[in-house]
Amino acid sequence: MLEKEEINSPALEDLKKHYRSIITLLGEDAEREGLLKTPERVAKAMLTLTKGYHMDPHEVLRSAKFQEEYSQMVIVKDIDFFSLCEHHMLPFYGKAHVAYIPNGYITGLSKIARVVDIFSHRLQVQERMTLQIKECIQETLNPLGVMVVVEAKHMCMQMRGVEKQNSVTTTSDFTGAFNQAKTREEFMNLIRQR
């Protein structure tokens, strides 16, 4: 959740004015009872949905970085996320699966999910988000390898354009030990297990 100071920031007032104008431009009466508080609600929602711009994912990982000699794959799978497509500002949502092979350091497991949240709470494209998650973990923990797989449904494909309701987009990126097909295959097999 955003801090109170952020919700009461000048950005909130500016966003409210712009959303009020958008409602009017769409042909609605911004003074209608049901719409009176809509500009403020949407402005607060947008500040929440983009709160990742004000958070440092590297610091999140560093805050729970521990020296440990474990050197096998660590996987956090089925991390739910919601993001906004930067092309249409419509949601895309799904699951992220993240693995890393420690190289002397581990991090708290919840911190991996927080990194996903931070990058997903920005205007995004799925491809960049996948890359950013991988790079953040690689740069901060310096593991032997990182692999990220993101599976998502995009409302911009479901609600407009081609209107394909059941399509799922999968992206992946990897470094280090995951350059070996055998290691990637092990990860993929483990995230498919239920």
PDB file of C-alpha atoms in Angstrom:
ATOM      1  CA  MET A   1       0.000   0.000   0.000  1.00  0.00           C
ATOM      2  CA  LEU A   2       1.187   3.531  -0.664  1.00  0.00           C
ATOM      3  CA  GLU A   3       2.142   5.737   2.233  1.00  0.00           C
ATOM      4  CA  LYS A   4      -0.319   8.524   3.140  1.00  0.00           C
ATOM      5  CA  GLU A   5       2.084  11.222   1.973  1.00  0.00           C
ATOM      6  CA  GLU A   6       2.143   9.691  -1.517  1.00  0.00           C
ATOM      7  CA  ILE A   7      -1.640   9.440  -1.761  1.00  0.00           C
ATOM      8  CA  ASN A   8      -1.947  13.100  -0.761  1.00  0.00           C
ATOM      9  CA  SER A   9       0.870  14.191  -3.076  1.00  0.00           C
ATOM     10  CA  PRO A  10       0.448  16.829  -5.797  1.00  0.00           C
ATOM     11  CA  ALA A  11       0.364  13.949  -8.289  1.00  0.00           C
ATOM     12  CA  LEU A  12      -2.965  12.839  -6.806  1.00  0.00           C
ATOM     13  CA  GLU A  13      -4.573  16.226  -7.431  1.00  0.00           C
ATOM     14  CA  ASP A  14      -3.222  16.408 -10.977  1.00  0.00           C
ATOM     15  CA  LEU A  15      -4.371  12.872 -11.744  1.00  0.00           C
ATOM     16  CA  LYS A  16      -7.858  13.631 -10.374  1.00  0.00           C
ATOM     17  CA  LYS A  17      -8.144  16.645 -12.702  1.00  0.00           C
ATOM     18  CA  HIS A  18      -7.024  14.610 -15.706  1.00  0.00           C
ATOM     19  CA  TYR A  19      -9.415  11.734 -14.984  1.00  0.00           C
ATOM     20  CA  ARG A  20     -12.263  14.194 -14.562  1.00  0.00           C
ATOM     21  CA  SER A  21     -11.399  15.584 -18.015  1.00  0.00           C
ATOM     22  CA  ILE A  22     -11.226  12.081 -19.484  1.00  0.00           C
ATOM     23  CA  ILE A  23     -14.684  11.252 -18.126  1.00  0.00           C
ATOM     24  CA  THR A  24     -16.047  14.420 -19.740  1.00  0.00           C
ATOM     25  CA  LEU A  25     -14.236  13.757 -23.036  1.00  0.00           C
ATOM     26  CA  LEU A  26     -15.797  10.279 -23.143  1.00  0.00           C
ATOM     27  CA  GLY A  27     -19.234  11.943 -23.158  1.00  0.00           C
ATOM     28  CA  GLU A  28     -20.177  11.391 -19.525  1.00  0.00           C
ATOM     29  CA  ASP A  29     -21.318  13.888 -16.926  1.00  0.00           C
ATOM     30  CA  ALA A  30     -18.513  14.098 -14.364  1.00  0.00           C
ATOM     31  CA  GLU A  31     -21.014  15.714 -11.964  1.00  0.00           C
ATOM     32  CA  ARG A  32     -23.314  12.689 -12.018  1.00  0.00           C
ATOM     33  CA  GLU A  33     -23.650  11.156  -8.539  1.00  0.00           C
ATOM     34  CA  GLY A  34     -22.056   7.829  -9.492  1.00  0.00           C
ATOM     35  CA  LEU A  35     -19.050   9.575 -11.046  1.00  0.00           C
ATOM     36  CA  LEU A  36     -18.390  12.343  -8.516  1.00  0.00           C
ATOM     37  CA  LYS A  37     -15.674  10.408  -6.644  1.00  0.00           C
ATOM     38  CA  THR A  38     -14.477   8.360  -9.623  1.00  0.00           C
ATOM     39  CA  PRO A  39     -11.561  10.674 -10.551  1.00  0.00           C
ATOM     40  CA  GLU A  40     -10.142  10.372  -7.020  1.00  0.00           C
ATOM     41  CA  ARG A  41     -10.691   6.606  -6.857  1.00  0.00           C
ATOM     42  CA  VAL A  42      -9.015   6.062 -10.242  1.00  0.00           C
ATOM     43  CA  ALA A  43      -6.131   8.398  -9.344  1.00  0.00           C
ATOM     44  CA  LYS A  44      -5.495   6.465  -6.103  1.00  0.00           C
ATOM     45  CA  ALA A  45      -5.769   3.164  -7.962  1.00  0.00           C
ATOM     46  CA  MET A  46      -3.209   4.304 -10.540  1.00  0.00           C
ATOM     47  CA  LEU A  47      -0.813   5.432  -7.820  1.00  0.00           C
ATOM     48  CA  THR A  48      -1.128   1.995  -6.217  1.00  0.00           C
ATOM     49  CA  LEU A  49      -0.797   0.127  -9.527  1.00  0.00           C
ATOM     50  CA  THR A  50       2.414   2.035 -10.339  1.00  0.00           C
ATOM     51  CA  LYS A  51       3.970   2.114  -6.853  1.00  0.00           C
ATOM     52  CA  GLY A  52       6.915   0.069  -8.146  1.00  0.00           C
ATOM     53  CA  TYR A  53       8.491   3.246  -9.522  1.00  0.00           C
ATOM     54  CA  HIS A  54       9.129   4.356  -5.936  1.00  0.00           C
ATOM     55  CA  MET A  55      10.648   1.086  -4.690  1.00  0.00           C
ATOM     56  CA  ASP A  56      14.170  -0.321  -5.046  1.00  0.00           C
ATOM     57  CA  PRO A  57      14.109  -4.069  -5.804  1.00  0.00           C
ATOM     58  CA  HIS A  58      17.860  -4.373  -5.226  1.00  0.00           C
ATOM     59  CA  GLU A  59      17.438  -3.007  -1.706  1.00  0.00           C
ATOM     60  CA  VAL A  60      14.627  -5.482  -1.046  1.00  0.00           C
ATOM     61  CA  LEU A  61      16.971  -8.376  -1.865  1.00  0.00           C
ATOM     62  CA  ARG A  62      19.869  -6.862   0.092  1.00  0.00           C
ATOM     63  CA  SER A  63      17.654  -6.428   3.168  1.00  0.00           C
ATOM     64  CA  ALA A  64      17.519 -10.219   3.553  1.00  0.00           C
ATOM     65  CA  LYS A  65      20.823 -11.332   2.006  1.00  0.00           C
ATOM     66  CA  PHE A  66      22.495 -14.089   3.994  1.00  0.00           C
ATOM     67  CA  GLN A  67      25.758 -15.917   3.584  1.00  0.00           C
ATOM     68  CA  GLU A  68      25.011 -19.606   2.979  1.00  0.00           C
ATOM     69  CA  GLU A  69      26.906 -22.415   1.265  1.00  0.00           C
ATOM     70  CA  TYR A  70      23.799 -23.953  -0.329  1.00  0.00           C
ATOM     71  CA  SER A  71      24.488 -24.349  -4.057  1.00  0.00           C
ATOM     72  CA  GLN A  72      21.453 -26.135  -5.482  1.00  0.00           C
ATOM     73  CA  MET A  73      18.516 -24.600  -7.307  1.00  0.00           C
ATOM     74  CA  VAL A  74      16.149 -22.410  -5.268  1.00  0.00           C
ATOM     75  CA  ILE A  75      12.740 -22.008  -6.930  1.00  0.00           C
ATOM     76  CA  VAL A  76       9.856 -19.741  -6.038  1.00  0.00           C
ATOM     77  CA  LYS A  77       7.020 -20.636  -8.392  1.00  0.00           C
ATOM     78  CA  ASP A  78       3.453 -19.535  -8.994  1.00  0.00           C
ATOM     79  CA  ILE A  79       4.036 -15.939  -7.890  1.00  0.00           C
ATOM     80  CA  ASP A  80       0.779 -14.179  -8.773  1.00  0.00           C
ATOM     81  CA  PHE A  81       1.176 -10.724 -10.300  1.00  0.00           C
ATOM     82  CA  PHE A  82      -0.872  -7.983 -11.937  1.00  0.00           C
ATOM     83  CA  SER A  83       0.618  -5.319 -14.169  1.00  0.00           C
ATOM     84  CA  LEU A  84      -0.429  -2.650 -16.656  1.00  0.00           C
ATOM     85  CA  CYS A  85       0.502  -2.936 -20.314  1.00  0.00           C
ATOM     86  CA  GLU A  86       2.308   0.248 -21.291  1.00  0.00           C
ATOM     87  CA  HIS A  87       0.697   0.260 -24.750  1.00  0.00           C
ATOM     88  CA  HIS A  88      -2.968   0.397 -23.678  1.00  0.00           C
ATOM     89  CA  MET A  89      -2.750   0.724 -19.882  1.00  0.00           C
ATOM     90  CA  LEU A  90      -4.892  -2.386 -19.581  1.00  0.00           C
ATOM     91  CA  PRO A  91      -4.016  -5.142 -17.109  1.00  0.00           C
ATOM     92  CA  PHE A  92      -2.010  -8.237 -17.796  1.00  0.00           C
ATOM     93  CA  TYR A  93      -1.784 -10.845 -15.089  1.00  0.00           C
ATOM     94  CA  GLY A  94      -0.479 -14.287 -14.399  1.00  0.00           C
ATOM     95  CA  LYS A  95       2.288 -16.149 -12.632  1.00  0.00           C
ATOM     96  CA  ALA A  96       6.033 -15.739 -12.430  1.00  0.00           C
ATOM     97  CA  HIS A  97       8.419 -18.598 -11.684  1.00  0.00           C
ATOM     98  CA  VAL A  98      11.905 -17.676 -10.495  1.00  0.00           C
ATOM     99  CA  ALA A  99      14.960 -19.843  -9.815  1.00  0.00           C
ATOM    100  CA  TYR A 100      18.508 -19.070  -8.833  1.00  0.00           C
ATOM    101  CA  ILE A 101      21.534 -21.138  -7.896  1.00  0.00           C
ATOM    102  CA  PRO A 102      23.276 -19.485  -4.924  1.00  0.00           C
ATOM    103  CA  ASN A 103      26.943 -18.605  -5.026  1.00  0.00           C
ATOM    104  CA  GLY A 104      27.614 -18.065  -1.321  1.00  0.00           C
ATOM    105  CA  TYR A 105      24.509 -15.933  -0.676  1.00  0.00           C
ATOM    106  CA  ILE A 106      20.766 -16.551  -0.451  1.00  0.00           C
ATOM    107  CA  THR A 107      17.878 -14.172   0.108  1.00  0.00           C
ATOM    108  CA  GLY A 108      14.598 -14.452   1.983  1.00  0.00           C
ATOM    109  CA  LEU A 109      12.089 -16.314  -0.174  1.00  0.00           C
ATOM    110  CA  SER A 110       9.438 -13.620   0.163  1.00  0.00           C
ATOM    111  CA  LYS A 111      11.929 -11.125  -1.271  1.00  0.00           C
ATOM    112  CA  ILE A 112      11.809 -12.890  -4.649  1.00  0.00           C
ATOM    113  CA  ALA A 113       8.035 -12.375  -4.729  1.00  0.00           C
ATOM    114  CA  ARG A 114       8.520  -8.727  -3.713  1.00  0.00           C
ATOM    115  CA  VAL A 115      10.917  -8.183  -6.628  1.00  0.00           C
ATOM    116  CA  VAL A 116       8.218  -9.520  -8.979  1.00  0.00           C
ATOM    117  CA  ASP A 117       5.687  -7.153  -7.361  1.00  0.00           C
ATOM    118  CA  ILE A 118       7.944  -4.120  -7.720  1.00  0.00           C
ATOM    119  CA  PHE A 119       8.576  -4.640 -11.430  1.00  0.00           C
ATOM    120  CA  SER A 120       4.942  -5.559 -12.111  1.00  0.00           C
ATOM    121  CA  HIS A 121       3.733  -2.371 -10.405  1.00  0.00           C
ATOM    122  CA  ARG A 122       4.996  -0.224 -13.268  1.00  0.00           C
ATOM    123  CA  LEU A 123       3.804   0.375 -16.817  1.00  0.00           C
ATOM    124  CA  GLN A 124       5.291  -2.695 -18.442  1.00  0.00           C
ATOM    125  CA  VAL A 125       5.677  -5.110 -21.280  1.00  0.00           C
ATOM    126  CA  GLN A 126       5.992  -8.734 -20.232  1.00  0.00           C
ATOM    127  CA  GLU A 127       9.307  -9.203 -22.021  1.00  0.00           C
ATOM    128  CA  ARG A 128      10.998  -6.322 -20.172  1.00  0.00           C
ATOM    129  CA  MET A 129       9.534  -7.351 -16.826  1.00  0.00           C
ATOM    130  CA  THR A 130      10.987 -10.859 -17.259  1.00  0.00           C
ATOM    131  CA  LEU A 131      14.411  -9.386 -18.059  1.00  0.00           C
ATOM    132  CA  GLN A 132      14.304  -6.896 -15.167  1.00  0.00           C
ATOM    133  CA  ILE A 133      13.504  -9.585 -12.591  1.00  0.00           C
ATOM    134  CA  LYS A 134      16.379 -11.741 -13.867  1.00  0.00           C
ATOM    135  CA  GLU A 135      18.874  -8.857 -13.962  1.00  0.00           C
ATOM    136  CA  CYS A 136      17.960  -7.616 -10.490  1.00  0.00           C
ATOM    137  CA  ILE A 137      18.559 -11.022  -8.898  1.00  0.00           C
ATOM    138  CA  GLN A 138      21.754 -11.579 -10.889  1.00  0.00           C
ATOM    139  CA  GLU A 139      23.196  -8.164 -10.025  1.00  0.00           C
ATOM    140  CA  THR A 140      22.248  -8.232  -6.342  1.00  0.00           C
ATOM    141  CA  LEU A 141      22.990 -11.834  -5.318  1.00  0.00           C
ATOM    142  CA  ASN A 142      25.596 -12.741  -7.961  1.00  0.00           C
ATOM    143  CA  PRO A 143      24.340 -16.346  -8.116  1.00  0.00           C
ATOM    144  CA  LEU A 144      25.673 -19.066 -10.401  1.00  0.00           C
ATOM    145  CA  GLY A 145      22.575 -18.523 -12.535  1.00  0.00           C
ATOM    146  CA  VAL A 146      19.039 -17.139 -12.619  1.00  0.00           C
ATOM    147  CA  MET A 147      16.013 -18.191 -14.649  1.00  0.00           C
ATOM    148  CA  VAL A 148      12.653 -16.446 -14.860  1.00  0.00           C
ATOM    149  CA  VAL A 149       9.525 -17.682 -16.643  1.00  0.00           C
ATOM    150  CA  VAL A 150       6.429 -15.470 -16.785  1.00  0.00           C
ATOM    151  CA  GLU A 151       3.030 -16.695 -18.001  1.00  0.00           C
ATOM    152  CA  ALA A 152       0.325 -14.078 -18.479  1.00  0.00           C
ATOM    153  CA  LYS A 153      -3.024 -13.206 -19.978  1.00  0.00           C
ATOM    154  CA  HIS A 154      -3.291  -9.740 -21.503  1.00  0.00           C
ATOM    155  CA  MET A 155      -6.545  -7.799 -21.323  1.00  0.00           C
ATOM    156  CA  CYS A 156      -5.441  -5.763 -24.358  1.00  0.00           C
ATOM    157  CA  MET A 157      -5.741  -9.018 -26.352  1.00  0.00           C
ATOM    158  CA  GLN A 158      -8.924 -10.133 -24.599  1.00  0.00           C
ATOM    159  CA  MET A 159     -10.967  -6.909 -24.557  1.00  0.00           C
ATOM    160  CA  ARG A 160      -9.895  -5.189 -27.778  1.00  0.00           C
ATOM    161  CA  GLY A 161      -8.053  -5.938 -31.001  1.00  0.00           C
ATOM    162  CA  VAL A 162      -8.054  -9.688 -31.698  1.00  0.00           C
ATOM    163  CA  GLU A 163     -10.270 -10.443 -28.659  1.00  0.00           C
ATOM    164  CA  LYS A 164      -8.716 -13.831 -27.937  1.00  0.00           C
ATOM    165  CA  GLN A 165      -9.884 -14.862 -24.483  1.00  0.00           C
ATOM    166  CA  ASN A 166      -7.722 -17.895 -23.779  1.00  0.00           C
ATOM    167  CA  SER A 167      -4.323 -16.962 -25.144  1.00  0.00           C
ATOM    168  CA  VAL A 168      -1.410 -17.083 -22.702  1.00  0.00           C
ATOM    169  CA  THR A 169       1.932 -15.418 -23.362  1.00  0.00           C
ATOM    170  CA  THR A 170       5.048 -17.071 -21.945  1.00  0.00           C
ATOM    171  CA  THR A 171       8.412 -15.329 -21.685  1.00  0.00           C
ATOM    172  CA  SER A 172      11.674 -16.579 -20.227  1.00  0.00           C
ATOM    173  CA  ASP A 173      15.176 -15.322 -19.592  1.00  0.00           C
ATOM    174  CA  PHE A 174      18.200 -16.899 -17.948  1.00  0.00           C
ATOM    175  CA  THR A 175      21.867 -16.500 -17.071  1.00  0.00           C
ATOM    176  CA  GLY A 176      24.854 -18.554 -16.007  1.00  0.00           C
ATOM    177  CA  ALA A 177      24.205 -22.202 -15.149  1.00  0.00           C
ATOM    178  CA  PHE A 178      20.801 -21.998 -16.852  1.00  0.00           C
ATOM    179  CA  ASN A 179      22.575 -21.666 -20.200  1.00  0.00           C
ATOM    180  CA  GLN A 180      22.888 -25.454 -19.966  1.00  0.00           C
ATOM    181  CA  ALA A 181      19.840 -27.162 -21.458  1.00  0.00           C
ATOM    182  CA  LYS A 182      19.848 -29.810 -18.718  1.00  0.00           C
ATOM    183  CA  THR A 183      19.557 -27.166 -15.958  1.00  0.00           C
ATOM    184  CA  ARG A 184      16.794 -25.305 -17.804  1.00  0.00           C
ATOM    185  CA  GLU A 185      14.938 -28.586 -18.325  1.00  0.00           C
ATOM    186  CA  GLU A 186      15.176 -29.419 -14.607  1.00  0.00           C
ATOM    187  CA  PHE A 187      13.694 -26.001 -13.760  1.00  0.00           C
ATOM    188  CA  MET A 188      10.881 -26.367 -16.297  1.00  0.00           C
ATOM    189  CA  ASN A 189      10.020 -29.840 -15.005  1.00  0.00           C
ATOM    190  CA  LEU A 190       9.921 -28.586 -11.418  1.00  0.00           C
ATOM    191  CA  ILE A 191       7.618 -25.641 -12.142  1.00  0.00           C
ATOM    192  CA  ARG A 192       5.199 -27.901 -14.063  1.00  0.00           C
ATOM    193  CA  GLN A 193       4.779 -30.243 -11.075  1.00  0.00           C
ATOM    194  CA  ARG A 194       1.645 -29.632  -9.035  1.00  0.00           C
TER     195      ARG A 194
END
